[in-house]
Short mmCIF file of C-alpha atoms in Angstrom, two decimals:
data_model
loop_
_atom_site.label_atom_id
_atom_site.label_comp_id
_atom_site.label_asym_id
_atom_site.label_seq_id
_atom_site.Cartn_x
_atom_site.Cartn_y
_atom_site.Cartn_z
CA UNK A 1 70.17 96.73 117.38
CA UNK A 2 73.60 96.73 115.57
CA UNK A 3 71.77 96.22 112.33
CA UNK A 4 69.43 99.12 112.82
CA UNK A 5 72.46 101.54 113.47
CA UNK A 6 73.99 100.22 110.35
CA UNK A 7 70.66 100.63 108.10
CA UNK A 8 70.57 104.22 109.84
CA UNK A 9 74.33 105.32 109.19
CA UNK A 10 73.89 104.38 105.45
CA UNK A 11 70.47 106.29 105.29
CA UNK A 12 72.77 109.32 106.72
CA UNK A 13 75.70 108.64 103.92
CA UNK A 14 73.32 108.91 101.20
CA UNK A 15 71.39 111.20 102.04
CA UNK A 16 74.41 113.22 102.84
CA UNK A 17 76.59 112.71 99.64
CA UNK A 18 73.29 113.42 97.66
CA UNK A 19 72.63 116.70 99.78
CA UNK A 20 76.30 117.43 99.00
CA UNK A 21 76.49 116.96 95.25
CA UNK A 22 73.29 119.17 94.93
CA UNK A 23 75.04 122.04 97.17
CA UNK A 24 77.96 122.25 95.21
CA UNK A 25 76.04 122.30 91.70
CA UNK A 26 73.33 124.43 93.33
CA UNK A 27 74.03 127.61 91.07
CA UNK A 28 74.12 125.54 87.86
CA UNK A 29 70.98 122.95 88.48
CA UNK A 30 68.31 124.72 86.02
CA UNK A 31 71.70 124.41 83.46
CA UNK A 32 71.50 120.43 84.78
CA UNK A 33 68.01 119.89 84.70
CA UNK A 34 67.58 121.47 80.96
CA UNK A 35 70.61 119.27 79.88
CA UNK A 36 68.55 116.15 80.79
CA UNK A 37 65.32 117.56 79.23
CA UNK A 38 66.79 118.25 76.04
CA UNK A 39 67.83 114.72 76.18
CA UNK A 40 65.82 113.18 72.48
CA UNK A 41 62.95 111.03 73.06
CA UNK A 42 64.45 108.66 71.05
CA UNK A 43 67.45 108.51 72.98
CA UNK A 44 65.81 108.09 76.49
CA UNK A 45 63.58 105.39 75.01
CA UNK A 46 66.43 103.43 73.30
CA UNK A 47 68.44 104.09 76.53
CA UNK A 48 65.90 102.84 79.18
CA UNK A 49 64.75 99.43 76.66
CA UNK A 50 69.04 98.87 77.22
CA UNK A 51 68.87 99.44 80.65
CA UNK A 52 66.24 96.54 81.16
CA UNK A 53 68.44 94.62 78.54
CA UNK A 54 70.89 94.41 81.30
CA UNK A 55 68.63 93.08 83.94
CA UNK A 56 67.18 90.28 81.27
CA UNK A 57 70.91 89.08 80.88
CA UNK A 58 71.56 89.33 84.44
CA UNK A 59 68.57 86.83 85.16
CA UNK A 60 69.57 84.65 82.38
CA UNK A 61 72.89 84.23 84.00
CA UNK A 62 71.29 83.83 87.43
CA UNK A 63 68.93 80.92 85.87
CA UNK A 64 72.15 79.24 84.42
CA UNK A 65 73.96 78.87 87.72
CA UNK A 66 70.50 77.97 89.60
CA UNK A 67 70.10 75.15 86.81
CA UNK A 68 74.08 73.93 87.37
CA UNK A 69 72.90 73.77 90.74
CA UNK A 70 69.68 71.35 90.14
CA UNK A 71 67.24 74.84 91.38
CA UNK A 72 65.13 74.32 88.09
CA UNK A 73 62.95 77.66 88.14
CA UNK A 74 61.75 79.10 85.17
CA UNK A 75 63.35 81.83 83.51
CA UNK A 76 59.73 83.74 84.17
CA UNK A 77 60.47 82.92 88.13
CA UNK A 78 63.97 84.13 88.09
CA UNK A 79 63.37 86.99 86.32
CA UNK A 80 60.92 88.16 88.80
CA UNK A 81 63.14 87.56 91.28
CA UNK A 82 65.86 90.02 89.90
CA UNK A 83 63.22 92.95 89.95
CA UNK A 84 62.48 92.18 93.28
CA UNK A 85 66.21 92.28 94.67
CA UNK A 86 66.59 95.59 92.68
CA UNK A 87 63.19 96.98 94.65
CA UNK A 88 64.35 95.87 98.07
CA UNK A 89 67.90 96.95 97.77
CA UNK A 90 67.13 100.68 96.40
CA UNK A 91 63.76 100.92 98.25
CA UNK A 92 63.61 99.58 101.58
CA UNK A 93 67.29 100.71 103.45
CA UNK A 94 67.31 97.51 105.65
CA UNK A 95 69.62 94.70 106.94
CA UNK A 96 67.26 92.22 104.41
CA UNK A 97 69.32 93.19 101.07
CA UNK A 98 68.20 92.69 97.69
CA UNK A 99 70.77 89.05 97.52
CA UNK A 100 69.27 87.59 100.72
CA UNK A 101 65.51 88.13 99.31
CA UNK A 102 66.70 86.69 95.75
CA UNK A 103 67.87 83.81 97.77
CA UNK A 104 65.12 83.14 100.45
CA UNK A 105 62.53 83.35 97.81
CA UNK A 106 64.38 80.86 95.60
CA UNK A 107 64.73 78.68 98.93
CA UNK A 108 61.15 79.04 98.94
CA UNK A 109 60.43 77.54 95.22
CA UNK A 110 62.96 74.82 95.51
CA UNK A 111 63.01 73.96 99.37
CA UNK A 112 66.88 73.83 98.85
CA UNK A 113 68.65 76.67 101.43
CA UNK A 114 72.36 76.04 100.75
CA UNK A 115 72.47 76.14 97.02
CA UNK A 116 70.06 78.93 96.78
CA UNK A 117 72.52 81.03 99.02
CA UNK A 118 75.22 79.73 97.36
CA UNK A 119 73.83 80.54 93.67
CA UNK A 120 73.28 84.12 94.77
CA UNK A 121 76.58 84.53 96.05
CA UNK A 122 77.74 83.23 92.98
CA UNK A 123 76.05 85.13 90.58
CA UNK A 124 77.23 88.55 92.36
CA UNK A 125 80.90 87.05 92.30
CA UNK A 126 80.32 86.63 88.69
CA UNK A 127 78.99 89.71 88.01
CA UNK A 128 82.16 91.11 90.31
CA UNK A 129 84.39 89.06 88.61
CA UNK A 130 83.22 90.82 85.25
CA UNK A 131 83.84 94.54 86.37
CA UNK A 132 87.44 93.52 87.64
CA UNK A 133 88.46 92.02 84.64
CA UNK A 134 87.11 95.24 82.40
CA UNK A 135 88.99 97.30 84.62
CA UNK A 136 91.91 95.78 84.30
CA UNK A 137 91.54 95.56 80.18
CA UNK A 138 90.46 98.83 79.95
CA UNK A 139 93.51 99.93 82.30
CA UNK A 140 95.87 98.63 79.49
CA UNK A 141 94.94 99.94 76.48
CA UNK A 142 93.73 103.73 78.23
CA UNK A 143 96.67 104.05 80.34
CA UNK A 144 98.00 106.72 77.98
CA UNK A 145 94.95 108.63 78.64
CA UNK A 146 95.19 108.49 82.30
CA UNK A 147 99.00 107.87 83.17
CA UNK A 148 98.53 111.97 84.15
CA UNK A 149 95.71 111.03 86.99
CA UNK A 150 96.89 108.99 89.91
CA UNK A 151 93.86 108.68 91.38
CA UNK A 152 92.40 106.87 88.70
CA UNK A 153 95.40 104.67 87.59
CA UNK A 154 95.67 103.74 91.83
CA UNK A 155 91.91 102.97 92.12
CA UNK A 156 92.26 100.64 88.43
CA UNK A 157 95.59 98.94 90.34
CA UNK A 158 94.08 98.17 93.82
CA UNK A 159 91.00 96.70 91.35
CA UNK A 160 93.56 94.03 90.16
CA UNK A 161 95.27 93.14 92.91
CA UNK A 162 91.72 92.05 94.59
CA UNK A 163 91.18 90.13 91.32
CA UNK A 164 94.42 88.27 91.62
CA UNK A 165 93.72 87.44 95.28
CA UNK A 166 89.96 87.00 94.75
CA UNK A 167 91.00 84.33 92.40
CA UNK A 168 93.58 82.59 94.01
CA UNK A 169 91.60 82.02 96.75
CA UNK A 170 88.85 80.84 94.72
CA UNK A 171 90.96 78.36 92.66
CA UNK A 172 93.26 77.44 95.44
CA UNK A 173 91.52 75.53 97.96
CA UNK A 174 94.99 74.86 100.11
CA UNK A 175 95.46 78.58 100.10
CA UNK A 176 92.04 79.50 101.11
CA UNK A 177 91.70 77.31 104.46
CA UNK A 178 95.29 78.71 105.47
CA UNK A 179 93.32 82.61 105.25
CA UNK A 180 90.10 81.74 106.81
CA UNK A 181 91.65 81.49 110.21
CA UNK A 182 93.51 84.57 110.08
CA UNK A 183 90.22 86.78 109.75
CA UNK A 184 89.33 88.33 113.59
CA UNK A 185 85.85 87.35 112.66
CA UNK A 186 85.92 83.81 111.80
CA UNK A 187 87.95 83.17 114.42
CA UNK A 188 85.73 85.21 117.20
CA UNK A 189 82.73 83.46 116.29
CA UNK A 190 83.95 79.98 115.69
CA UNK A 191 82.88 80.29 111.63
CA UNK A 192 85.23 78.04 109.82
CA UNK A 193 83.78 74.59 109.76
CA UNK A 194 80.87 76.20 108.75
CA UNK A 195 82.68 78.81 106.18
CA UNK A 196 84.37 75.97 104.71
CA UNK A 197 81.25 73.97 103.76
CA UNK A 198 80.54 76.73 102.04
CA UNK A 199 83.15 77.78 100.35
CA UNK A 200 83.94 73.51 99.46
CA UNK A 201 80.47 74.20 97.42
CA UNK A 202 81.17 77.59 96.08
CA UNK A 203 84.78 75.86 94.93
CA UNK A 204 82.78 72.77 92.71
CA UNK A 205 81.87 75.77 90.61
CA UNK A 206 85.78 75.53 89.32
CA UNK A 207 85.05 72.82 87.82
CA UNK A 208 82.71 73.54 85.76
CA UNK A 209 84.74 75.75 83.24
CA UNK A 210 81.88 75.64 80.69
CA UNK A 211 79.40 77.17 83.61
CA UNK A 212 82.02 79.95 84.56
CA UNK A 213 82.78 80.76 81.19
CA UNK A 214 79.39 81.34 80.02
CA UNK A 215 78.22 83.35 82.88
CA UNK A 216 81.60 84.98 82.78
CA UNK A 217 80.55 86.11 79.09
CA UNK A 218 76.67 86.86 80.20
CA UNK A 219 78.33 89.59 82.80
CA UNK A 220 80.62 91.05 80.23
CA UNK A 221 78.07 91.25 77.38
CA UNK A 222 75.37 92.90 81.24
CA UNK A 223 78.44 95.46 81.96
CA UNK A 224 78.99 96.36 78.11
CA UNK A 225 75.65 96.48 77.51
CA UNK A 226 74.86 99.69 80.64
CA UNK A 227 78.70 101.12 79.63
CA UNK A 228 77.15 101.98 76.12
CA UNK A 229 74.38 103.57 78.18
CA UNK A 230 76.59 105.58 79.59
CA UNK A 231 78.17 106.43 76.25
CA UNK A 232 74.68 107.38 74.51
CA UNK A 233 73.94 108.95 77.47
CA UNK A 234 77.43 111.50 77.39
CA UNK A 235 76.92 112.08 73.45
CA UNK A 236 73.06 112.90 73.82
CA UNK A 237 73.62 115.49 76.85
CA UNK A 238 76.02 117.09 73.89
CA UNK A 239 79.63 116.23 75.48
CA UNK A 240 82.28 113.45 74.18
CA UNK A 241 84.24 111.06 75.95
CA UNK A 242 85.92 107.75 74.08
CA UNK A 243 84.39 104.18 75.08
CA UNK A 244 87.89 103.42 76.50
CA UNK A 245 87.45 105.88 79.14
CA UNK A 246 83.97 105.26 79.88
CA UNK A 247 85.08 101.55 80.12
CA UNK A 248 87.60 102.60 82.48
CA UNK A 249 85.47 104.63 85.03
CA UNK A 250 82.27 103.08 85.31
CA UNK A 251 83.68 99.55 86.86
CA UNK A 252 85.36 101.70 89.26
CA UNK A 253 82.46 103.70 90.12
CA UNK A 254 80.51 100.25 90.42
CA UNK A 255 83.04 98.87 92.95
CA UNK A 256 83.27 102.72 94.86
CA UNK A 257 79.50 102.14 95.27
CA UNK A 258 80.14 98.97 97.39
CA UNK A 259 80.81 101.06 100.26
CA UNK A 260 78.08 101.19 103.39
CA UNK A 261 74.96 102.82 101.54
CA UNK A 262 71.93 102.91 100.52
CA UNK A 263 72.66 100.09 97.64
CA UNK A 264 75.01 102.84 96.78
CA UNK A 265 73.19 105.83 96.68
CA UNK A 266 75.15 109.02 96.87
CA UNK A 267 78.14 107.27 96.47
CA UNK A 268 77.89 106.22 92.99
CA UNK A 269 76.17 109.32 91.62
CA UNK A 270 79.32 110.80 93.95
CA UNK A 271 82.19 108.70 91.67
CA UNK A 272 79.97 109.40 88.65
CA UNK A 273 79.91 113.43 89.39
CA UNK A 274 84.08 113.18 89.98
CA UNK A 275 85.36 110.48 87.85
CA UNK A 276 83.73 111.55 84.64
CA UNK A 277 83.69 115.62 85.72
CA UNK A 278 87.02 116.00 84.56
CA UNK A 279 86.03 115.09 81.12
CA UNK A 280 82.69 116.01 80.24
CA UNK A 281 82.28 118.43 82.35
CA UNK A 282 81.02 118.23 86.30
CA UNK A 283 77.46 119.61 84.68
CA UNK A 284 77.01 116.94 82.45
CA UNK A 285 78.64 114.33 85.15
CA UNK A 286 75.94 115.48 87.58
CA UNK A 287 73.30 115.30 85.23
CA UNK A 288 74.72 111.58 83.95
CA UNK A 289 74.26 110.36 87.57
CA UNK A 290 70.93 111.63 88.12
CA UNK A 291 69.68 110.08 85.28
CA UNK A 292 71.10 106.80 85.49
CA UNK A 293 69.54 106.83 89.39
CA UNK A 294 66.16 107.83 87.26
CA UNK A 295 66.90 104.16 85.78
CA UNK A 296 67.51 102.54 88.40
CA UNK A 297 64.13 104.15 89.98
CA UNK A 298 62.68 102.78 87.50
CA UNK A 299 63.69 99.27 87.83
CA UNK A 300 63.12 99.11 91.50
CA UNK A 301 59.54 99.91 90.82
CA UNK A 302 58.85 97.16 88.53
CA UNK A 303 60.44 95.02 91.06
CA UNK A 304 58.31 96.74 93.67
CA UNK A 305 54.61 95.92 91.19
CA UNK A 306 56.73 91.95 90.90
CA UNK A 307 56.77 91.30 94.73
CA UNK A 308 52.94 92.85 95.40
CA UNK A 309 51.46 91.09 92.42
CA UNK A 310 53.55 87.88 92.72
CA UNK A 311 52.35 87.66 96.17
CA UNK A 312 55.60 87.54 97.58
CA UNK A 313 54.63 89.89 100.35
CA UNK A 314 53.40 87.00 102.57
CA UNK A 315 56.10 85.21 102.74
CA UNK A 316 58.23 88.31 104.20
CA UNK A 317 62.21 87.73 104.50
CA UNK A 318 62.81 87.92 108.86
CA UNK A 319 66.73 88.79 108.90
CA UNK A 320 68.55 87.39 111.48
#
């Protein structure tokens, strides 16, 4: 029941923030949707081959920690399961995400549960890992540029200080079992022997430098890679911004799109439209958003032609 009402109150957020966004731009959206239109050929084409760039080095780094882990699918297999977590997360607004398909359906292939959770959550942290430290670069050498906008330089700040604790508690084992106890929820339900096996096989990763460095470098080159969307994107739609800046905003509109949605619909095209409004324009921030949702459409549906033709359907994902 509790999981319904949460699939139903992010169905309401992003359908709200969407509804919003197109109110307030309702007397400029024939400007918005000829911006997009006038977008070259060549440009959308180049744009969308990047896009699914991203999601090829995003399965290659998911394949490398599934290997470290003994899970030896083929890069074919893995790949096909990234499509399908981008098809459940932006198409079916359940409590079954697109992580915990990735990782029963790789439970499935290898008959291993634990380390096919445990790869999954590892490949999001590094993939988390990789927007925090951008952020924080990005932070340094643009802070001249947005010294002048609190909001931005507060957002960048409370980006690093969850790095610096997500990392101490990932490298600092003593540390970690001393906070465990201390969350209301572990506590409640009696979760820590059972958090700490976990986490004991989530810490081996540390030592492993060559693993986390690699996949560390496979998220960076993922990030860069859609971040010089962006930038095409910004340049083609006939507005400028610097790469700093757009390597600035977008890992903080990644991270704002964590919040309870619809695998952040609404929200993100929400930090796109007022992050990046101020300058190149909310028309051309709008715009941005809805096209990069057109990309991610497009994704999800290959992912959604991967799970019906891969048969993956009858084996369906029961959450608990």
């Amino acid at each position: 029941m509790k999981a319904r009402v949460f699939s139903f109150l992010r169905v309401i957020i992003s359908i709200s923030l969407i509804g919003l966004l197109f109110y307030i731009r309702r007397d400029s959206l024939s400007q918005i949707i000829g911006a997009i239109a006038e977008l070259d050929i060549l440009i959308v084409i180049s744009t969308i081959f990047l896009f699914f760039l991203t999601i090829f080095i995003m399965a290659y780094r998911f394949k490398t920690i599934l290997w470290a882990k003994g899970l030896l699918l083929r890069f074919s297999e893995v790949l096909n399961l990234t499509f399908i977590g981008y098809f459940f997360n932006n198409f079916l607004p359940t409590a079954v995400g697109g992580d915990v398909v990735k990782a029963y359906y790789a439970y499935k292939k290898t008959d291993d549960k634990l380390n096919s959770f445990i790869s999954v959550f590892m490949d999001r942290f590094m993939g988390f890992l990789s927007l925090f430290i951008l952020a924080g670069a990005s932070l340094i050498f643009s802070y001249r540029y947005v010294k002048s906008k609190p909001l931005i330089t507060s957002l960048t700040i409370a980006v690093l200080f969850t790095l610096v604790l997500t990392l101490t508690l990932f490298f600092n084992r003593r540390l970690a079992r001393l906070f465990l106890p201390l969350l209301p929820l572990v506590r409640r339900l009696n979760l820590k022997e059972k958090i700490e096996r976990v986490y004991n096989n989530i810490n081996a990763f540390r030592e492993n430098r060559g693993l986390i460095a690699q996949t560390l470098l496979l998220s960076i080159a993922a990030q860069l890679v859609g971040f010089f969307i962006i930038y095409i994107l910004i340049k083609g739609m006939g507005s400028f911004i610097s790469l700093k800046m757009v390597l600035l905003l977008m890992p903080l509109v990644y991270i704002i799109s964590m919040l309870p949605s619809i695998n952040g619909l609404g929200i993100r095209e929400s930090a796109i439209y007022f992050l990046f409004g101020p300058y190149v324009g909310y028309k051309t921030a709008f715009a941005l958003s809805l096209v990069w949702l057109f990309m991610l459409f497009l994704v999800s549906v290959a992912g959604g032609v991967a799970y019906l033709f891969g048969g993956h359907y009858r084996n369906r994902v029961i959450s608990a």
